[in-house]
mmCIF file of C-alpha atoms in Angstrom:
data_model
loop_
_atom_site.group_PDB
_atom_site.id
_atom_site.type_symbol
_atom_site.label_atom_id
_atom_site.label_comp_id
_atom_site.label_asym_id
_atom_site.label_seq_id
_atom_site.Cartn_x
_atom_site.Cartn_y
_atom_site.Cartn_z
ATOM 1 C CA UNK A 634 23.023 -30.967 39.325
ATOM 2 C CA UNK A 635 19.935 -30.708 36.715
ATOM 3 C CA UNK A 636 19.411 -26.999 34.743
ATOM 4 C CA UNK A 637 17.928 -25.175 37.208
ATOM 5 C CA UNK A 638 19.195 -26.845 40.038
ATOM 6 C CA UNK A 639 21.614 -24.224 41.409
ATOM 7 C CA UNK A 640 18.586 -21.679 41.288
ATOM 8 C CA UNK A 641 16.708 -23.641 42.951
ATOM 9 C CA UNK A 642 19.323 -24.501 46.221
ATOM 10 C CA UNK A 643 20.012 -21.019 46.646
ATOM 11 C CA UNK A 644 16.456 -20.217 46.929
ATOM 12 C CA UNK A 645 15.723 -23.290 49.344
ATOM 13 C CA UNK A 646 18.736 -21.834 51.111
ATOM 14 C CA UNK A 647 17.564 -18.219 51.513
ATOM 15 C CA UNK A 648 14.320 -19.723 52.953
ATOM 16 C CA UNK A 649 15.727 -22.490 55.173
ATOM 17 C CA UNK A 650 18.988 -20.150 56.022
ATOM 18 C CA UNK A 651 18.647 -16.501 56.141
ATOM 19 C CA UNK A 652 19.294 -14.604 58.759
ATOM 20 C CA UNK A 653 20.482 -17.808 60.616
ATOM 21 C CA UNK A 654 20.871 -16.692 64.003
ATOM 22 C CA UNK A 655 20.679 -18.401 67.726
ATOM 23 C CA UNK A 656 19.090 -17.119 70.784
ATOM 24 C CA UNK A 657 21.446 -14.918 73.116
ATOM 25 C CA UNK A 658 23.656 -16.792 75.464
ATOM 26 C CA UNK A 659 24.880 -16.162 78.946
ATOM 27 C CA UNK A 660 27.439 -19.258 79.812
ATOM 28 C CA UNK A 661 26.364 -21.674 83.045
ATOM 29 C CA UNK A 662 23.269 -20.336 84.282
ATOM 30 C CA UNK A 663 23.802 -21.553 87.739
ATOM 31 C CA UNK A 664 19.510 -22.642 88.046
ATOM 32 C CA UNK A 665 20.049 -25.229 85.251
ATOM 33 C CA UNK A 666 23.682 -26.265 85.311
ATOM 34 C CA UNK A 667 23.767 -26.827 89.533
ATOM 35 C CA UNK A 668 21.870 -30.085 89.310
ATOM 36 C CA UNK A 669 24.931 -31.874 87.353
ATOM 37 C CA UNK A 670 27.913 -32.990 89.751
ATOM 38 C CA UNK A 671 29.922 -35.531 87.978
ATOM 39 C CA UNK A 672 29.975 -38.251 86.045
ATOM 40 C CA UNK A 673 28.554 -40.382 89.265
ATOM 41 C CA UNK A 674 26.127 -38.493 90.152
ATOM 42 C CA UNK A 675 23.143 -40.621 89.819
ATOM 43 C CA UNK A 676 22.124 -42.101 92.277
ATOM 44 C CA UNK A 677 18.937 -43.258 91.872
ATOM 45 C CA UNK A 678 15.259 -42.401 91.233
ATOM 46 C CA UNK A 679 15.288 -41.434 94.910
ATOM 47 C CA UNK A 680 11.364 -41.213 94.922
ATOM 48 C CA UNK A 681 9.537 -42.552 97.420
ATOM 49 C CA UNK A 682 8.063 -46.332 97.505
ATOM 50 C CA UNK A 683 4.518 -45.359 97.637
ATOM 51 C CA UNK A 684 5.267 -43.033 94.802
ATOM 52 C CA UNK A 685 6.530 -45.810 92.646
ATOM 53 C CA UNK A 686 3.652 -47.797 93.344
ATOM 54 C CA UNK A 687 1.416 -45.052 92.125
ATOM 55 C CA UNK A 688 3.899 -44.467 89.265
ATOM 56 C CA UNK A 689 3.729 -48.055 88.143
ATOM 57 C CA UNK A 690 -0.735 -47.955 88.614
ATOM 58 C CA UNK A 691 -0.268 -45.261 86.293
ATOM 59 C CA UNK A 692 -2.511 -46.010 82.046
ATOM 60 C CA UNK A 693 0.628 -44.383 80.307
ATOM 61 C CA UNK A 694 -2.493 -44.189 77.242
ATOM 62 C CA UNK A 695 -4.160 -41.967 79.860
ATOM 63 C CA UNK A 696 -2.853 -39.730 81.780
ATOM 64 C CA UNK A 697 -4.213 -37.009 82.924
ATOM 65 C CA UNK A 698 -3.130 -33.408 84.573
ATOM 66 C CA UNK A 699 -3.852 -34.272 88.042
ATOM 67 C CA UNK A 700 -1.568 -37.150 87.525
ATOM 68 C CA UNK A 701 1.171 -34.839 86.230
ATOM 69 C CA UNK A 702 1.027 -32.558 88.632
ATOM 70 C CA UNK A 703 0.543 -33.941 92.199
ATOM 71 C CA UNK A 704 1.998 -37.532 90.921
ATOM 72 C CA UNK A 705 5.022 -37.013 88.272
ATOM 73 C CA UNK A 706 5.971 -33.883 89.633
ATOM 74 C CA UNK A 707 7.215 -36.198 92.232
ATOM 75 C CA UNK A 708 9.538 -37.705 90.386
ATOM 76 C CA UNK A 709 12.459 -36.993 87.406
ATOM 77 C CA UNK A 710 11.585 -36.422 83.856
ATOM 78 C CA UNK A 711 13.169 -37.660 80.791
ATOM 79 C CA UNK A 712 15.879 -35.118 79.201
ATOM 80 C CA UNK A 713 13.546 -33.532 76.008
ATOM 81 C CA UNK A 714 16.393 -32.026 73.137
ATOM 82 C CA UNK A 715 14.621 -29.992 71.235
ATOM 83 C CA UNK A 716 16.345 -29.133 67.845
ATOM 84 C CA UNK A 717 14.750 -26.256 65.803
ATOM 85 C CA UNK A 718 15.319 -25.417 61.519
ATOM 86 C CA UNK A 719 17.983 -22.957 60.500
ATOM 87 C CA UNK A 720 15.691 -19.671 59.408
ATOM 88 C CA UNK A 721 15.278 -16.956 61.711
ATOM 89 C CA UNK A 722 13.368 -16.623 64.278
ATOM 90 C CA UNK A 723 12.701 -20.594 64.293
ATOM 91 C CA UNK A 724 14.516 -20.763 67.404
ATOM 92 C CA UNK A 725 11.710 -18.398 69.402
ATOM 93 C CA UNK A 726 9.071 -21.190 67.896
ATOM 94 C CA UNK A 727 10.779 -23.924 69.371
ATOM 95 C CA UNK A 728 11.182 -21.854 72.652
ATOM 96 C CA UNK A 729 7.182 -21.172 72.706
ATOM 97 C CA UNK A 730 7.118 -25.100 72.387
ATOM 98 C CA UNK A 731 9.113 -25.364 75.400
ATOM 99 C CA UNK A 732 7.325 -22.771 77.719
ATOM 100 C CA UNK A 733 3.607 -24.712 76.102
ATOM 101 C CA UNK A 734 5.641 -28.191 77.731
ATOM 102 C CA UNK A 735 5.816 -26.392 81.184
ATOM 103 C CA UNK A 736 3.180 -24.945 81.446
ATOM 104 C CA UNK A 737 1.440 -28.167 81.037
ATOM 105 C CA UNK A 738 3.576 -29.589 84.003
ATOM 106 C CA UNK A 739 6.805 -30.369 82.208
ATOM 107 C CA UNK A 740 9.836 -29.733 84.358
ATOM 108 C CA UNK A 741 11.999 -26.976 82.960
ATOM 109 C CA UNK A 742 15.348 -28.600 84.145
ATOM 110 C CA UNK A 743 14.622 -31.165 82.256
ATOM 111 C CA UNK A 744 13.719 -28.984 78.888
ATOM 112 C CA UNK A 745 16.532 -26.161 78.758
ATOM 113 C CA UNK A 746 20.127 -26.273 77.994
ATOM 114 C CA UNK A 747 21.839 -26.400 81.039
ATOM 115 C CA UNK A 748 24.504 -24.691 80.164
ATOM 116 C CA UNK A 749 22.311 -21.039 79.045
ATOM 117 C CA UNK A 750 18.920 -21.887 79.599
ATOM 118 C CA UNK A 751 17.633 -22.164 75.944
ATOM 119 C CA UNK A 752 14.950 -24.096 74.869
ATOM 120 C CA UNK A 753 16.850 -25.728 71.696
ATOM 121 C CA UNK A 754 19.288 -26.852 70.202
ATOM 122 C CA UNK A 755 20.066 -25.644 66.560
ATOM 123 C CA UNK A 756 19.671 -28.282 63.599
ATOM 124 C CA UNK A 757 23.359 -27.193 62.607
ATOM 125 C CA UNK A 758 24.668 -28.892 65.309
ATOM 126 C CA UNK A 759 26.778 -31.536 64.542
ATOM 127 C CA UNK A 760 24.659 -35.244 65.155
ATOM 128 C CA UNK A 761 27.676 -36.831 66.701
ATOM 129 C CA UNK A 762 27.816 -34.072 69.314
ATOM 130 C CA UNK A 763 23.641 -34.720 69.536
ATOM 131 C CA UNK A 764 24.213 -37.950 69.708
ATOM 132 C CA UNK A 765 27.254 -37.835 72.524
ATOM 133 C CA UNK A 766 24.745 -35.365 74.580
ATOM 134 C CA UNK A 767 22.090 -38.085 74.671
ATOM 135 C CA UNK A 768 24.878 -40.473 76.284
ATOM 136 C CA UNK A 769 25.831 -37.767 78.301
ATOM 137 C CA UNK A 770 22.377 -36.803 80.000
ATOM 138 C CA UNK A 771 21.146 -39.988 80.502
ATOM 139 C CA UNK A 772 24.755 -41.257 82.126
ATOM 140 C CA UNK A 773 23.911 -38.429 84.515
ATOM 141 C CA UNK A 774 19.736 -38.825 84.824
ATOM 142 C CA UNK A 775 19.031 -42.402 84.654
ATOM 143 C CA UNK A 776 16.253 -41.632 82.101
ATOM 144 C CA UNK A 777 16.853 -42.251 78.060
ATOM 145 C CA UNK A 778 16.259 -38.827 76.568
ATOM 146 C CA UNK A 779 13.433 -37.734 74.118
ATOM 147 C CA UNK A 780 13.933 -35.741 70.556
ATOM 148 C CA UNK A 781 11.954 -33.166 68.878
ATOM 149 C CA UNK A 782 12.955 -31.934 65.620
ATOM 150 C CA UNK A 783 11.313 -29.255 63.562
ATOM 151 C CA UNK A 784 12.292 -28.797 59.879
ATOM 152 C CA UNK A 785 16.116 -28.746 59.401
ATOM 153 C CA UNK A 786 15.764 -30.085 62.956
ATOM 154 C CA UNK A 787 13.605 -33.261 61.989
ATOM 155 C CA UNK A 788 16.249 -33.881 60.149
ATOM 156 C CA UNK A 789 18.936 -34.410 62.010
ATOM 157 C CA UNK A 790 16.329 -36.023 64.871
ATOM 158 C CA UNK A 791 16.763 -39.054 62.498
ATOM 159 C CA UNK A 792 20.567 -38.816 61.853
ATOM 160 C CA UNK A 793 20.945 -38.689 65.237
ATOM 161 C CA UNK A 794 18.733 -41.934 65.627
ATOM 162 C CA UNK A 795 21.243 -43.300 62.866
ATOM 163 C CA UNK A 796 24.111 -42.199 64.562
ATOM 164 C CA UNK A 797 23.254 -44.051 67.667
ATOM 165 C CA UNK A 798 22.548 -47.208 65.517
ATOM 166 C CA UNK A 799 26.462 -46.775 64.086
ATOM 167 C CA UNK A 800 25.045 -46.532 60.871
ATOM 168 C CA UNK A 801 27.754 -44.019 60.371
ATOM 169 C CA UNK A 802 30.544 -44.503 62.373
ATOM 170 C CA UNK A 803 31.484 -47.286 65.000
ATOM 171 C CA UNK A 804 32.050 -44.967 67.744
ATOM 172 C CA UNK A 805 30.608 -41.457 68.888
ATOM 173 C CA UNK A 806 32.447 -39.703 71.540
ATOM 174 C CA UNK A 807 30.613 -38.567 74.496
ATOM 175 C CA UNK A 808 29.764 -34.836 74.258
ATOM 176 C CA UNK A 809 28.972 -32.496 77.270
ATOM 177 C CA UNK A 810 26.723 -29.607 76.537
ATOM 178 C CA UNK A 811 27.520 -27.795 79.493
ATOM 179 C CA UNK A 812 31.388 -27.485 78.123
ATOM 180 C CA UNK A 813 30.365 -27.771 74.749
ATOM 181 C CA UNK A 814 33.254 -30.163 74.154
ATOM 182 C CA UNK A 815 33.661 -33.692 73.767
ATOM 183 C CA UNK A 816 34.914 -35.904 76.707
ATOM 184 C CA UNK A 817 37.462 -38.298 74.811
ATOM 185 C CA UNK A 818 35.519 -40.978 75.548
ATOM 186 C CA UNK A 819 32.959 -42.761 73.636
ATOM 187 C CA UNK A 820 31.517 -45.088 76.434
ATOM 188 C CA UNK A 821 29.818 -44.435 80.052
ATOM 189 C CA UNK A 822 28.527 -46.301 82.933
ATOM 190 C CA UNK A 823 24.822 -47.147 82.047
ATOM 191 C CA UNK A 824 23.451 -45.512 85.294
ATOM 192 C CA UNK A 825 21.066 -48.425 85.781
ATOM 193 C CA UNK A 826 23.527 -51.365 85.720
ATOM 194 C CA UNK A 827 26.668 -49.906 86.691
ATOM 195 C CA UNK A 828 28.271 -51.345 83.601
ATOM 196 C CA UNK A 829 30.269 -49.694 81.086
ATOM 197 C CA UNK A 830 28.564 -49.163 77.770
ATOM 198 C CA UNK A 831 29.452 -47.074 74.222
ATOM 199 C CA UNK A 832 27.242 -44.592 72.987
ATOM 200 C CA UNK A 833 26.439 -46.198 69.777
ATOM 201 C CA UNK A 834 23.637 -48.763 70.711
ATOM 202 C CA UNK A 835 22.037 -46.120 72.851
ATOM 203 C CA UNK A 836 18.078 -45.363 72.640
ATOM 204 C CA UNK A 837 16.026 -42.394 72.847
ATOM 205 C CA UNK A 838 12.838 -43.069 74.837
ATOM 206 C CA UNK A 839 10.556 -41.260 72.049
ATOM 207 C CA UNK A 840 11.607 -39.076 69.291
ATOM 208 C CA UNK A 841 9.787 -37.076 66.644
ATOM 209 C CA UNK A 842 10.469 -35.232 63.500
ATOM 210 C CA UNK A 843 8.044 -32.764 62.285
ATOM 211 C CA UNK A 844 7.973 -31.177 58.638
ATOM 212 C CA UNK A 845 11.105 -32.473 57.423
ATOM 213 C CA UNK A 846 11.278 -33.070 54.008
ATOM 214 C CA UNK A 847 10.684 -31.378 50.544
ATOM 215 C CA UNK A 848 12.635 -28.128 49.784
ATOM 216 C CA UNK A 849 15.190 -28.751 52.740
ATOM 217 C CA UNK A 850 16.412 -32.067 50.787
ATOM 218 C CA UNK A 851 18.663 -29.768 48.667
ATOM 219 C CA UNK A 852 20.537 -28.474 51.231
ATOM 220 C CA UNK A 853 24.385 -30.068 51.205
ATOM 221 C CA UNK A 854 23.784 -30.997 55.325
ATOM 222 C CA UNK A 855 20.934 -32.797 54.352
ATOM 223 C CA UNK A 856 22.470 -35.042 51.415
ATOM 224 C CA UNK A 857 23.835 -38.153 53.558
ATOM 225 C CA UNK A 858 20.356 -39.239 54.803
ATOM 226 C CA UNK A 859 18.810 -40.231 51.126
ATOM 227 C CA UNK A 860 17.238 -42.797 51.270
ATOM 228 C CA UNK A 861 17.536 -42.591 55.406
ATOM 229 C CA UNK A 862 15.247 -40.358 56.284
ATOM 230 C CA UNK A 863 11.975 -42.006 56.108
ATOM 231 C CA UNK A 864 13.960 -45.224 58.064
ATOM 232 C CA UNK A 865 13.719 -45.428 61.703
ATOM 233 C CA UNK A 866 16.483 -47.731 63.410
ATOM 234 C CA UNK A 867 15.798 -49.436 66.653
ATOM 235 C CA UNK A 868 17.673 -46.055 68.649
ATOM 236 C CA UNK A 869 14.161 -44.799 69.059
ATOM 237 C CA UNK A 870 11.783 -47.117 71.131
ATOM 238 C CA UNK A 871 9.038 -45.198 69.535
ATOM 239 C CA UNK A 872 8.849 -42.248 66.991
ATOM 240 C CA UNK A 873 6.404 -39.857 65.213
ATOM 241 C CA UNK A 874 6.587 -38.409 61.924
ATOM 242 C CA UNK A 875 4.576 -35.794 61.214
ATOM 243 C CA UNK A 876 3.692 -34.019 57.473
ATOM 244 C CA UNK A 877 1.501 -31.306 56.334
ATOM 245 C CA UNK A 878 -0.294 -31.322 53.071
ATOM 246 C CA UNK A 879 0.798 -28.514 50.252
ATOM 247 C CA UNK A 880 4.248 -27.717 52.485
ATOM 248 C CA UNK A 881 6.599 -27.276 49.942
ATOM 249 C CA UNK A 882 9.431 -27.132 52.249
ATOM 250 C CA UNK A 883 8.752 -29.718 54.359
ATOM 251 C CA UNK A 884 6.943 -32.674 52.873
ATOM 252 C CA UNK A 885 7.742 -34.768 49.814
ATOM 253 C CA UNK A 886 5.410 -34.310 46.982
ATOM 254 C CA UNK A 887 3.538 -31.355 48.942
ATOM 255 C CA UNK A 888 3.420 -33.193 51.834
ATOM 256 C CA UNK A 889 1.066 -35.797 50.105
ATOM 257 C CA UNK A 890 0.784 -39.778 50.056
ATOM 258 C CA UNK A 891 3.248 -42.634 51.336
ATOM 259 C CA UNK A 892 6.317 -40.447 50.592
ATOM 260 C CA UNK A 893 6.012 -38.920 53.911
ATOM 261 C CA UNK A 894 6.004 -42.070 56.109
ATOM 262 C CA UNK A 895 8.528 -43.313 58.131
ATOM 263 C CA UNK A 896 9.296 -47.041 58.324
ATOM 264 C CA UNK A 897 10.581 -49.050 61.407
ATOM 265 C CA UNK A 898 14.125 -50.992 59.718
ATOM 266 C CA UNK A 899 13.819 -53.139 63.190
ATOM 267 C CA UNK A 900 11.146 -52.912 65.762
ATOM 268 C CA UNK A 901 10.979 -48.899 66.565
ATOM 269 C CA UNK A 902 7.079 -48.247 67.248
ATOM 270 C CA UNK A 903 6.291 -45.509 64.276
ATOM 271 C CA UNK A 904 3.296 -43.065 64.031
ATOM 272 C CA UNK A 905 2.887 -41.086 60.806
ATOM 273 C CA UNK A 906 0.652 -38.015 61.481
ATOM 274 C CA UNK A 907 -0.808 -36.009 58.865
ATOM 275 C CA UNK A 908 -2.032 -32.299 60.205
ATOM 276 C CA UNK A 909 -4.269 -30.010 58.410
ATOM 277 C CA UNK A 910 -3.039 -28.529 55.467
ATOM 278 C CA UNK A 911 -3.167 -24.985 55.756
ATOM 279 C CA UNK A 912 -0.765 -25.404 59.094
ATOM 280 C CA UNK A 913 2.379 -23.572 58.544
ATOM 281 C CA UNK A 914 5.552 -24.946 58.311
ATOM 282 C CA UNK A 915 7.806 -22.759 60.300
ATOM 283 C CA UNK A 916 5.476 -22.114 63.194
ATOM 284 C CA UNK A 917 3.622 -25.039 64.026
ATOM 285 C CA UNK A 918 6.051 -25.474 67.034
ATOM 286 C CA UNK A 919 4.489 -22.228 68.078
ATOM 287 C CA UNK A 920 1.956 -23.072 70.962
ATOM 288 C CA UNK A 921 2.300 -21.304 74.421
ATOM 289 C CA UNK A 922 -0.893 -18.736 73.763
ATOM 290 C CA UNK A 923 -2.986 -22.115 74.484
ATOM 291 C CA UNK A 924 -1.712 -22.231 78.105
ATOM 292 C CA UNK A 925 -3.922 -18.739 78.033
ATOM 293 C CA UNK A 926 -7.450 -20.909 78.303
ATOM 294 C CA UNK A 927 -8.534 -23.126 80.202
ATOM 295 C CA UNK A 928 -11.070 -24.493 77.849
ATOM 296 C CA UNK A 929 -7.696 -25.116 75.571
ATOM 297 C CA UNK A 930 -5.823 -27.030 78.278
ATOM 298 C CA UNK A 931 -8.699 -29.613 79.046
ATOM 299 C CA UNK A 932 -9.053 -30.253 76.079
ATOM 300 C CA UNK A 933 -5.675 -30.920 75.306
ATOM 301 C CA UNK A 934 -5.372 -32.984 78.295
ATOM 302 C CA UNK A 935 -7.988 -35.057 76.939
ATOM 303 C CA UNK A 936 -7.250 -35.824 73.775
ATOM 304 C CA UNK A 937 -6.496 -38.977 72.295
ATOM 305 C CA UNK A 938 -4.054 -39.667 69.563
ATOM 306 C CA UNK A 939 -4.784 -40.152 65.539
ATOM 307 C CA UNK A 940 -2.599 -40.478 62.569
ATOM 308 C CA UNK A 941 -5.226 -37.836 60.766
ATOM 309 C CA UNK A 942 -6.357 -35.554 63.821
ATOM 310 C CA UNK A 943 -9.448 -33.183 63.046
ATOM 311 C CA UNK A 944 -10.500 -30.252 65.572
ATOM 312 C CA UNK A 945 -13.853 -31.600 66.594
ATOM 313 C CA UNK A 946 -14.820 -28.446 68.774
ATOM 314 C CA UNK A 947 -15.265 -24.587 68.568
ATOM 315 C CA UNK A 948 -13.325 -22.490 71.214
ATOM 316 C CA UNK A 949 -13.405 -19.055 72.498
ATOM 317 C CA UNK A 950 -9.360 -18.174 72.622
ATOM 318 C CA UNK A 951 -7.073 -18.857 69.479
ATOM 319 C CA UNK A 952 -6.662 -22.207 68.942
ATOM 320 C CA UNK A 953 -4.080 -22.556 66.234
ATOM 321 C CA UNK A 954 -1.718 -25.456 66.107
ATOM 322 C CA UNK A 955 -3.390 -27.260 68.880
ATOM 323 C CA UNK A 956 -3.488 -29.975 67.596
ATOM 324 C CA UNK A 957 0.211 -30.831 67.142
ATOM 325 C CA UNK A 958 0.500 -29.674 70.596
ATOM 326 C CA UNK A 959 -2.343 -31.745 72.226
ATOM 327 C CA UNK A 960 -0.792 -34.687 70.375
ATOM 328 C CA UNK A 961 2.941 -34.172 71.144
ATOM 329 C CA UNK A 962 1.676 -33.547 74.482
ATOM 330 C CA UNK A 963 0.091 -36.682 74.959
ATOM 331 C CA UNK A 964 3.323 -38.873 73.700
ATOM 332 C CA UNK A 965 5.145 -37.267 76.060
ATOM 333 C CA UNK A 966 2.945 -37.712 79.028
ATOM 334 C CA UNK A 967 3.156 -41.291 77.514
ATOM 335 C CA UNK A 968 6.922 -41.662 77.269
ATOM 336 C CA UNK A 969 7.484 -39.985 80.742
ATOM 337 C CA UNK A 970 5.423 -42.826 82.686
ATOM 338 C CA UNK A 971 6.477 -45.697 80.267
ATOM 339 C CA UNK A 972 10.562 -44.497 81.439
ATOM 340 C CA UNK A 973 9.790 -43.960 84.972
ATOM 341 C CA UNK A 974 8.202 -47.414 85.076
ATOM 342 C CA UNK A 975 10.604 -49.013 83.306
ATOM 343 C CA UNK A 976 13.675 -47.435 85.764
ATOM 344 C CA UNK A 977 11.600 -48.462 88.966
ATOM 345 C CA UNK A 978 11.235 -51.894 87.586
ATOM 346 C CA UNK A 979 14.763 -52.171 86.814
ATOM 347 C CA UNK A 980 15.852 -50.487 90.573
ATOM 348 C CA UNK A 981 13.572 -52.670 92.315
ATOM 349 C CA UNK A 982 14.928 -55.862 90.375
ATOM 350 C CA UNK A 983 18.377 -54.973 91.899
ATOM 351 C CA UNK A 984 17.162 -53.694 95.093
ATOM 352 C CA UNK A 985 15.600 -57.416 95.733
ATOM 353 C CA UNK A 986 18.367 -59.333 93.337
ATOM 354 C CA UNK A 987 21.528 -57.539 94.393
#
């Protein structure tokens, strides 16, 4: 390590680590952990034709909140893991994130830990155990998971992404987060062809890593994805990177220039989004207060994606970090109908081509 060196990891490590703690726990709350009942228990979308058909109408580019909430509400969601940084509180950032998704007409089944109702998962977590979850929830859902990481968590968003591509190890046991133990297995029955399948070679839906970068690099956890993290393999069908210029701890050269971007090694579909500068790194995630106007919600529900968004209106309420929210938001929206199509496509295929 250069002079200097040691100085500087223990003070990235007093930012990025202390007071490291995780949110209270109260094992198998019975309103999320009831809806899993075995290994078989998928069984289908079991929505209603007329609902698919609507479904499959839907412009995933456009959706908007009537859709989401008299027309997906309907049906299942994709699985969202959301992994939050290692500082405390980051934890209760990533959980306002999660109460901003429902309240926008995310189901919350399908955003908390089943096993204690939390919003996140810590970026400590092991990424093989990550990695077996994702096998493990969409065995049981029939929907390929999403990914959000923040800081520490973007991070290990894209080991996990490598970790599905067996760019570390040929085989990843399947992990249940409900026992918090892994299954000694490291295939499952893809719930949509009835086959057996390993986890590596799985893919997320739509994964994104926000803020990671800069400072955290010095971190020991963070050491085997040089020269990985800025390369997306093919376990994401589509990802977003986002960066904020003059973060020291999360973007490469202050969060400036090319540095930041991510990079498809196969054919992932990659955004790079650059936020204001002047948003802050630990509490971007921070966005349920915007569920308090209504002004806020329209005009989150229609926005439209850009790699450099730019608040083009004045509001009434506080209005900070909106938009990383509004544009999260509208991936996900994306992502939802893109998976639900793609499932009713493939059930109807079989349905008519048994």
């Amino acid at each position: 390590m250069k002079p200097g060196g040691s100085a500087l990891l223990l003070v990235a490590s007093g930012l990025l680590l202390g007071g490291c703690v995780t949110a209270d726990r109260v094992d198998y709350l019975p309103f999320y952990a009831h809806q899993y009942r075995g290994p078989d228990s998928y069984s289908g979308l079991q929505i209603s034709a007329a609902v698919e058909d609507r479904i499959l109408g839907l412009d995933p580019e456009n959706v908007t909140e009537t859709e989401v909430r008299e027309l997906l509400a309907k049906a299942p969601a994709p699985r969202i893991i959301n992994l939050h940084g290692g500082r405390w509180p980051v934890y209760k950032y990533m959980a306002s994130f999660g109460r901003f998704l429902e309240g926008m007409g995310y189901p919350a089944e399908r955003i908390r830990n089943p096993r204690d109702g939390t919003y996140s998962f810590s970026g400590y977590l092991g990424s093989k155990k990550i990695a077996g979850a994702v096998a493990w929830y969409y065995e049981r859902e029939g929907l390929r998971p999403m990914m959000i990481g923040h800081s520490l968590g973007g991070f290990q968003t894209v080991r996990v992404l490598h970790q599905l591509a067996g760019n570390f190890a040929p085989e990843i046991p399947v992990w249940n987060p409900l026992t918090r133990r892994a299954e000694g297995r490291c295939a499952i029955i893809d719930p949509i062809t009835g086959t057996e399948r390993p986890v590596v070679g799985l893919e997320l839906s739509y994964a994104v890593a926000l803020g990671a970068g800069g400072l955290t690099r010095v971190l020991p956890n963070t050491w085997n994805l040089t020269g990985r993290l800025r390369d997306i393999p093919d376990s994401a069908n589509a990802f977003t990177g986002y960066f904020i210029p003059l973060d020291h701890l999360g973007g490469d050269f202050l969060g400036f220039g090319p540095s930041n971007f991510y990079h498809a090694t196969g054919e992932a579909a990659i955004r790079n989004v650059q936020l204001p500068a002047g948003y802050p790194h630990g509490t971007v995630p921070v966005s349920d207060h915007l569920l308090k106007s209504r002004e806020l919600v329209d005009w989150i529900n229609a926005y439209q994606p850009t790699n450099r968004p730019r608040l083009d209106a004045k509001f009434q309420s506080k209005s900070s970090h909106i938009l990383w929210a509004a544009d999260v938001w509208h991936d996900i929206k994306k992502h939802w109908v893109l998976e639900l199509q793609r499932v009713i496509r493939a059930e109807r295929a079989q349905r008519y081509d048994p």
